[in-house]
């Protein structure tokens, strides 16, 4: 016997087929009692017939347990888009730039310390890539010690530079202020001679001759902000962004931030 389901319920009730008019007319008339038994009446065997006024039976009637249907939709769970982003087919695309950090150290003549790596052409500032779970500042301190063998005090952030190309992808470069490196610290410099094979203090006007174009632009922008006491700056491909000063709501005559020049 098939069963029909009421919406929202899992209990089943027997399906009752509906007979056609022809089937109903062809059926024999149902047998009906000749009379309704009354109190005190007896049947053909002489036994007392059941009274219509008799107390109802106390026999337990099986109950049907009604439970919510499994088709009820559960509340939607919240989505962690950071985790979902691990699967490129789920959630919005997320940027995953590589990141590096370094420091600018100066001598009394205002020259900047550059290092010569063994693994790539050109020079660079002391620093390197940030490791997983490491902060940019901690990476800067670690890389300076690994490359030139000293752990001098390192100051605040000068610039963060965003750059991207088809070869290296997206990059974030953090440059911190190493400040003036006194002679006693300079005398302690020990190159590892594995990754770094040379170092030299170089005038800012000459950094373009030793550094790649984007690196030189970043160093000059950071040095310019440091000299102007303008605080940290945001760069894109070494250019201060936005290039023009933002409209200020400060009163007329208020001091404006000195911008780095290219």
mmCIF file of C-alpha atoms in Angstrom:
data_model
loop_
_atom_site.group_PDB
_atom_site.id
_atom_site.type_symbol
_atom_site.label_atom_id
_atom_site.label_comp_id
_atom_site.label_asym_id
_atom_site.label_seq_id
_atom_site.Cartn_x
_atom_site.Cartn_y
_atom_site.Cartn_z
ATOM 1 C CA UNK A 1 0.000 0.000 0.000
ATOM 2 C CA UNK A 2 1.388 3.366 -0.928
ATOM 3 C CA UNK A 3 1.402 6.283 1.508
ATOM 4 C CA UNK A 4 0.879 9.991 1.221
ATOM 5 C CA UNK A 5 2.920 12.438 3.303
ATOM 6 C CA UNK A 6 1.507 15.554 4.845
ATOM 7 C CA UNK A 7 3.835 18.543 4.380
ATOM 8 C CA UNK A 8 6.234 18.916 7.299
ATOM 9 C CA UNK A 9 5.436 15.504 8.803
ATOM 10 C CA UNK A 10 7.155 12.149 8.638
ATOM 11 C CA UNK A 11 4.155 10.047 9.806
ATOM 12 C CA UNK A 12 2.482 8.151 6.937
ATOM 13 C CA UNK A 13 -1.249 7.561 6.502
ATOM 14 C CA UNK A 14 -2.780 4.881 4.214
ATOM 15 C CA UNK A 15 -3.607 6.072 0.739
ATOM 16 C CA UNK A 16 -7.345 5.753 0.029
ATOM 17 C CA UNK A 17 -8.134 5.263 -3.686
ATOM 18 C CA UNK A 18 -11.211 7.047 -4.972
ATOM 19 C CA UNK A 19 -13.714 4.773 -6.788
ATOM 20 C CA UNK A 20 -15.362 5.871 -10.011
ATOM 21 C CA UNK A 21 -19.167 6.240 -10.388
ATOM 22 C CA UNK A 22 -19.410 3.024 -12.441
ATOM 23 C CA UNK A 23 -17.580 1.043 -9.771
ATOM 24 C CA UNK A 24 -19.876 2.395 -7.072
ATOM 25 C CA UNK A 25 -23.036 1.473 -9.060
ATOM 26 C CA UNK A 26 -21.759 -2.067 -9.709
ATOM 27 C CA UNK A 27 -21.170 -2.857 -6.088
ATOM 28 C CA UNK A 28 -23.665 -4.903 -4.043
ATOM 29 C CA UNK A 29 -25.534 -2.935 -1.427
ATOM 30 C CA UNK A 30 -23.843 -3.086 1.918
ATOM 31 C CA UNK A 31 -25.469 -5.201 4.623
ATOM 32 C CA UNK A 32 -27.050 -2.999 7.217
ATOM 33 C CA UNK A 33 -28.525 -3.980 10.627
ATOM 34 C CA UNK A 34 -32.313 -4.273 10.629
ATOM 35 C CA UNK A 35 -32.503 -2.257 13.765
ATOM 36 C CA UNK A 36 -30.338 -0.436 16.214
ATOM 37 C CA UNK A 37 -29.918 -2.495 19.374
ATOM 38 C CA UNK A 38 -31.363 -0.890 22.463
ATOM 39 C CA UNK A 39 -30.642 -1.334 26.110
ATOM 40 C CA UNK A 40 -31.819 -4.749 27.368
ATOM 41 C CA UNK A 41 -32.211 -6.237 23.907
ATOM 42 C CA UNK A 42 -30.876 -9.689 23.186
ATOM 43 C CA UNK A 43 -29.478 -11.195 20.076
ATOM 44 C CA UNK A 44 -30.558 -14.413 18.369
ATOM 45 C CA UNK A 45 -28.438 -16.516 20.720
ATOM 46 C CA UNK A 46 -30.151 -14.928 23.708
ATOM 47 C CA UNK A 47 -27.133 -12.973 24.812
ATOM 48 C CA UNK A 48 -27.541 -9.411 25.795
ATOM 49 C CA UNK A 49 -26.740 -7.046 22.956
ATOM 50 C CA UNK A 50 -24.225 -4.309 23.666
ATOM 51 C CA UNK A 51 -25.819 -1.066 24.749
ATOM 52 C CA UNK A 52 -25.114 2.125 22.830
ATOM 53 C CA UNK A 53 -24.938 3.868 26.207
ATOM 54 C CA UNK A 54 -22.255 1.567 27.559
ATOM 55 C CA UNK A 55 -19.080 3.195 28.846
ATOM 56 C CA UNK A 56 -16.352 3.514 26.231
ATOM 57 C CA UNK A 57 -13.613 0.907 26.122
ATOM 58 C CA UNK A 58 -10.484 1.612 28.171
ATOM 59 C CA UNK A 59 -8.276 -0.252 25.705
ATOM 60 C CA UNK A 60 -5.292 1.944 24.816
ATOM 61 C CA UNK A 61 -5.213 3.244 21.262
ATOM 62 C CA UNK A 62 -1.743 3.363 19.693
ATOM 63 C CA UNK A 63 -0.635 6.973 19.215
ATOM 64 C CA UNK A 64 1.230 8.273 16.180
ATOM 65 C CA UNK A 65 4.387 10.181 16.954
ATOM 66 C CA UNK A 66 4.724 13.266 14.787
ATOM 67 C CA UNK A 67 8.256 14.570 14.305
ATOM 68 C CA UNK A 68 9.541 17.442 12.189
ATOM 69 C CA UNK A 69 10.310 16.489 8.627
ATOM 70 C CA UNK A 70 13.932 16.025 7.643
ATOM 71 C CA UNK A 71 13.192 18.324 4.741
ATOM 72 C CA UNK A 72 13.057 21.369 7.011
ATOM 73 C CA UNK A 73 15.910 23.693 5.979
ATOM 74 C CA UNK A 74 18.473 24.327 8.725
ATOM 75 C CA UNK A 75 19.728 27.888 9.355
ATOM 76 C CA UNK A 76 22.623 28.837 7.082
ATOM 77 C CA UNK A 77 26.017 28.662 8.746
ATOM 78 C CA UNK A 78 28.290 31.691 8.720
ATOM 79 C CA UNK A 79 31.139 31.576 6.202
ATOM 80 C CA UNK A 80 34.738 32.311 7.147
ATOM 81 C CA UNK A 81 35.872 33.975 3.922
ATOM 82 C CA UNK A 82 39.521 33.858 4.990
ATOM 83 C CA UNK A 83 39.351 30.068 5.191
ATOM 84 C CA UNK A 84 37.101 29.843 2.165
ATOM 85 C CA UNK A 85 39.632 31.858 0.224
ATOM 86 C CA UNK A 86 42.018 28.909 0.455
ATOM 87 C CA UNK A 87 39.724 27.286 -2.078
ATOM 88 C CA UNK A 88 39.833 29.391 -5.220
ATOM 89 C CA UNK A 89 36.341 28.236 -6.150
ATOM 90 C CA UNK A 90 34.743 29.582 -2.952
ATOM 91 C CA UNK A 91 34.481 33.169 -1.763
ATOM 92 C CA UNK A 92 35.927 36.378 -3.184
ATOM 93 C CA UNK A 93 39.518 36.416 -4.544
ATOM 94 C CA UNK A 94 42.117 37.496 -2.001
ATOM 95 C CA UNK A 95 45.473 39.219 -2.590
ATOM 96 C CA UNK A 96 48.501 37.296 -1.338
ATOM 97 C CA UNK A 97 51.490 39.610 -1.800
ATOM 98 C CA UNK A 98 55.023 38.633 -0.926
ATOM 99 C CA UNK A 99 56.507 40.914 1.736
ATOM 100 C CA UNK A 100 59.987 42.099 2.655
ATOM 101 C CA UNK A 101 61.464 44.522 5.172
ATOM 102 C CA UNK A 102 64.709 46.472 5.411
ATOM 103 C CA UNK A 103 66.348 49.449 7.097
ATOM 104 C CA UNK A 104 68.090 52.653 6.051
ATOM 105 C CA UNK A 105 71.293 53.343 7.989
ATOM 106 C CA UNK A 106 73.175 56.638 7.585
ATOM 107 C CA UNK A 107 76.609 57.915 8.491
ATOM 108 C CA UNK A 108 77.545 61.418 9.629
ATOM 109 C CA UNK A 109 77.768 62.607 5.999
ATOM 110 C CA UNK A 110 74.192 61.549 5.223
ATOM 111 C CA UNK A 111 75.230 58.600 3.059
ATOM 112 C CA UNK A 112 73.074 55.467 3.117
ATOM 113 C CA UNK A 113 74.365 51.951 3.756
ATOM 114 C CA UNK A 114 73.967 49.553 0.811
ATOM 115 C CA UNK A 115 74.895 45.879 0.624
ATOM 116 C CA UNK A 116 75.918 43.721 -2.334
ATOM 117 C CA UNK A 117 74.178 40.314 -2.494
ATOM 118 C CA UNK A 118 75.887 37.297 -3.994
ATOM 119 C CA UNK A 119 72.679 35.799 -5.396
ATOM 120 C CA UNK A 120 71.496 38.657 -7.655
ATOM 121 C CA UNK A 121 72.950 41.543 -9.640
ATOM 122 C CA UNK A 122 72.991 45.035 -8.183
ATOM 123 C CA UNK A 123 72.969 46.255 -4.598
ATOM 124 C CA UNK A 124 70.230 46.592 -1.985
ATOM 125 C CA UNK A 125 69.560 47.873 1.520
ATOM 126 C CA UNK A 126 70.025 45.482 4.486
ATOM 127 C CA UNK A 127 66.840 43.396 4.759
ATOM 128 C CA UNK A 128 64.964 40.491 3.249
ATOM 129 C CA UNK A 129 61.741 38.541 2.995
ATOM 130 C CA UNK A 130 59.319 38.224 5.919
ATOM 131 C CA UNK A 131 58.817 34.679 7.173
ATOM 132 C CA UNK A 132 55.352 33.188 7.966
ATOM 133 C CA UNK A 133 54.037 34.454 11.310
ATOM 134 C CA UNK A 134 56.756 37.129 11.508
ATOM 135 C CA UNK A 135 56.057 40.850 11.753
ATOM 136 C CA UNK A 136 57.726 43.272 9.307
ATOM 137 C CA UNK A 137 59.689 44.907 12.130
ATOM 138 C CA UNK A 138 60.920 41.578 13.514
ATOM 139 C CA UNK A 139 61.918 40.502 10.010
ATOM 140 C CA UNK A 140 63.894 43.723 9.554
ATOM 141 C CA UNK A 141 65.840 43.196 12.800
ATOM 142 C CA UNK A 142 66.546 39.547 11.946
ATOM 143 C CA UNK A 143 67.660 40.232 8.384
ATOM 144 C CA UNK A 144 69.975 43.080 9.446
ATOM 145 C CA UNK A 145 71.688 40.777 11.941
ATOM 146 C CA UNK A 146 71.996 37.961 9.392
ATOM 147 C CA UNK A 147 73.421 40.189 6.655
ATOM 148 C CA UNK A 148 75.746 42.605 8.469
ATOM 149 C CA UNK A 149 76.166 40.907 11.857
ATOM 150 C CA UNK A 150 74.913 43.685 14.154
ATOM 151 C CA UNK A 151 71.697 44.437 16.050
ATOM 152 C CA UNK A 152 71.594 48.238 16.349
ATOM 153 C CA UNK A 153 68.457 50.090 17.460
ATOM 154 C CA UNK A 154 65.997 50.419 14.594
ATOM 155 C CA UNK A 155 63.416 53.181 14.572
ATOM 156 C CA UNK A 156 59.965 53.705 13.140
ATOM 157 C CA UNK A 157 58.524 52.911 9.735
ATOM 158 C CA UNK A 158 59.521 55.288 6.947
ATOM 159 C CA UNK A 159 57.563 53.898 3.998
ATOM 160 C CA UNK A 160 55.553 50.926 2.823
ATOM 161 C CA UNK A 161 55.763 50.404 -0.915
ATOM 162 C CA UNK A 162 53.347 48.334 -3.033
ATOM 163 C CA UNK A 163 54.726 47.032 -6.303
ATOM 164 C CA UNK A 164 53.626 44.417 -8.793
ATOM 165 C CA UNK A 165 54.841 42.940 -12.052
ATOM 166 C CA UNK A 166 54.283 39.829 -14.124
ATOM 167 C CA UNK A 167 57.457 38.150 -12.850
ATOM 168 C CA UNK A 168 57.351 38.649 -9.052
ATOM 169 C CA UNK A 169 53.619 39.298 -8.584
ATOM 170 C CA UNK A 170 52.369 41.595 -5.820
ATOM 171 C CA UNK A 171 54.932 42.838 -3.295
ATOM 172 C CA UNK A 172 54.801 44.870 -0.076
ATOM 173 C CA UNK A 173 58.123 46.437 0.976
ATOM 174 C CA UNK A 174 58.567 47.934 4.457
ATOM 175 C CA UNK A 175 61.468 50.343 5.069
ATOM 176 C CA UNK A 176 62.355 51.287 8.651
ATOM 177 C CA UNK A 177 64.581 54.071 9.937
ATOM 178 C CA UNK A 178 67.942 52.712 11.078
ATOM 179 C CA UNK A 179 69.034 56.265 11.825
ATOM 180 C CA UNK A 180 72.618 57.387 12.224
ATOM 181 C CA UNK A 181 74.913 54.375 12.621
ATOM 182 C CA UNK A 182 77.782 55.570 14.868
ATOM 183 C CA UNK A 183 81.364 54.560 14.185
ATOM 184 C CA UNK A 184 81.425 52.012 17.021
ATOM 185 C CA UNK A 185 78.512 50.152 15.393
ATOM 186 C CA UNK A 186 80.105 50.427 11.946
ATOM 187 C CA UNK A 187 83.266 48.804 13.257
ATOM 188 C CA UNK A 188 81.252 45.759 14.382
ATOM 189 C CA UNK A 189 79.850 45.033 10.933
ATOM 190 C CA UNK A 190 80.668 41.480 9.886
ATOM 191 C CA UNK A 191 79.384 40.274 6.525
ATOM 192 C CA UNK A 192 78.355 36.629 6.280
ATOM 193 C CA UNK A 193 80.192 36.419 2.905
ATOM 194 C CA UNK A 194 77.571 33.864 1.857
ATOM 195 C CA UNK A 195 74.618 36.010 0.878
ATOM 196 C CA UNK A 196 76.303 39.420 1.340
ATOM 197 C CA UNK A 197 79.790 39.974 -0.063
ATOM 198 C CA UNK A 198 80.239 43.745 0.244
ATOM 199 C CA UNK A 199 78.748 46.892 1.811
ATOM 200 C CA UNK A 200 79.348 50.604 1.480
ATOM 201 C CA UNK A 201 77.898 53.974 2.511
ATOM 202 C CA UNK A 202 76.688 55.670 -0.679
ATOM 203 C CA UNK A 203 75.521 59.265 -1.318
ATOM 204 C CA UNK A 204 71.805 59.456 -2.051
ATOM 205 C CA UNK A 205 72.616 61.109 -5.359
ATOM 206 C CA UNK A 206 74.449 57.931 -6.433
ATOM 207 C CA UNK A 207 72.022 55.224 -5.328
ATOM 208 C CA UNK A 208 70.575 55.087 -8.851
ATOM 209 C CA UNK A 209 73.906 53.758 -10.094
ATOM 210 C CA UNK A 210 73.880 50.784 -7.712
ATOM 211 C CA UNK A 211 70.208 50.005 -7.129
ATOM 212 C CA UNK A 212 67.511 48.890 -9.577
ATOM 213 C CA UNK A 213 65.289 51.789 -10.632
ATOM 214 C CA UNK A 214 62.363 50.926 -8.340
ATOM 215 C CA UNK A 215 64.678 50.297 -5.359
ATOM 216 C CA UNK A 216 66.461 53.618 -5.868
ATOM 217 C CA UNK A 217 63.142 55.446 -6.072
ATOM 218 C CA UNK A 218 61.970 53.815 -2.827
ATOM 219 C CA UNK A 219 65.186 54.686 -0.965
ATOM 220 C CA UNK A 220 65.095 58.329 -2.066
ATOM 221 C CA UNK A 221 61.413 58.644 -1.066
ATOM 222 C CA UNK A 222 62.093 57.129 2.367
ATOM 223 C CA UNK A 223 65.125 59.362 2.920
ATOM 224 C CA UNK A 224 63.125 62.419 1.858
ATOM 225 C CA UNK A 225 60.336 61.671 4.345
ATOM 226 C CA UNK A 226 62.907 61.100 7.085
ATOM 227 C CA UNK A 227 64.613 64.412 6.371
ATOM 228 C CA UNK A 228 61.300 66.254 6.297
ATOM 229 C CA UNK A 229 60.032 64.595 9.502
ATOM 230 C CA UNK A 230 56.837 63.830 7.601
ATOM 231 C CA UNK A 231 56.131 60.475 9.220
ATOM 232 C CA UNK A 232 55.527 57.239 7.367
ATOM 233 C CA UNK A 233 54.515 57.419 3.721
ATOM 234 C CA UNK A 234 52.654 55.103 1.377
ATOM 235 C CA UNK A 235 54.263 54.374 -1.990
ATOM 236 C CA UNK A 236 53.250 52.564 -5.158
ATOM 237 C CA UNK A 237 56.184 51.472 -7.322
ATOM 238 C CA UNK A 238 58.328 53.890 -5.336
ATOM 239 C CA UNK A 239 56.096 56.914 -5.888
ATOM 240 C CA UNK A 240 54.452 58.700 -2.980
ATOM 241 C CA UNK A 241 50.696 58.091 -3.261
ATOM 242 C CA UNK A 242 48.681 60.247 -3.573
ATOM 243 C CA UNK A 243 51.230 62.488 -5.241
ATOM 244 C CA UNK A 244 49.387 65.708 -4.355
ATOM 245 C CA UNK A 245 48.693 66.632 -0.732
ATOM 246 C CA UNK A 246 45.170 65.814 0.386
ATOM 247 C CA UNK A 247 42.752 68.662 1.048
ATOM 248 C CA UNK A 248 43.110 69.531 4.703
ATOM 249 C CA UNK A 249 40.388 70.755 7.042
ATOM 250 C CA UNK A 250 43.017 72.423 9.240
ATOM 251 C CA UNK A 251 42.862 76.233 9.627
ATOM 252 C CA UNK A 252 44.685 78.301 7.037
ATOM 253 C CA UNK A 253 48.368 78.597 7.802
ATOM 254 C CA UNK A 254 48.571 75.249 9.590
ATOM 255 C CA UNK A 255 51.727 73.286 8.928
ATOM 256 C CA UNK A 256 51.480 70.914 5.987
ATOM 257 C CA UNK A 257 53.362 67.648 5.630
ATOM 258 C CA UNK A 258 56.566 67.855 3.604
ATOM 259 C CA UNK A 259 56.346 65.440 0.689
ATOM 260 C CA UNK A 260 59.214 63.302 -0.522
ATOM 261 C CA UNK A 261 60.566 64.179 -3.942
ATOM 262 C CA UNK A 262 61.516 61.652 -6.573
#
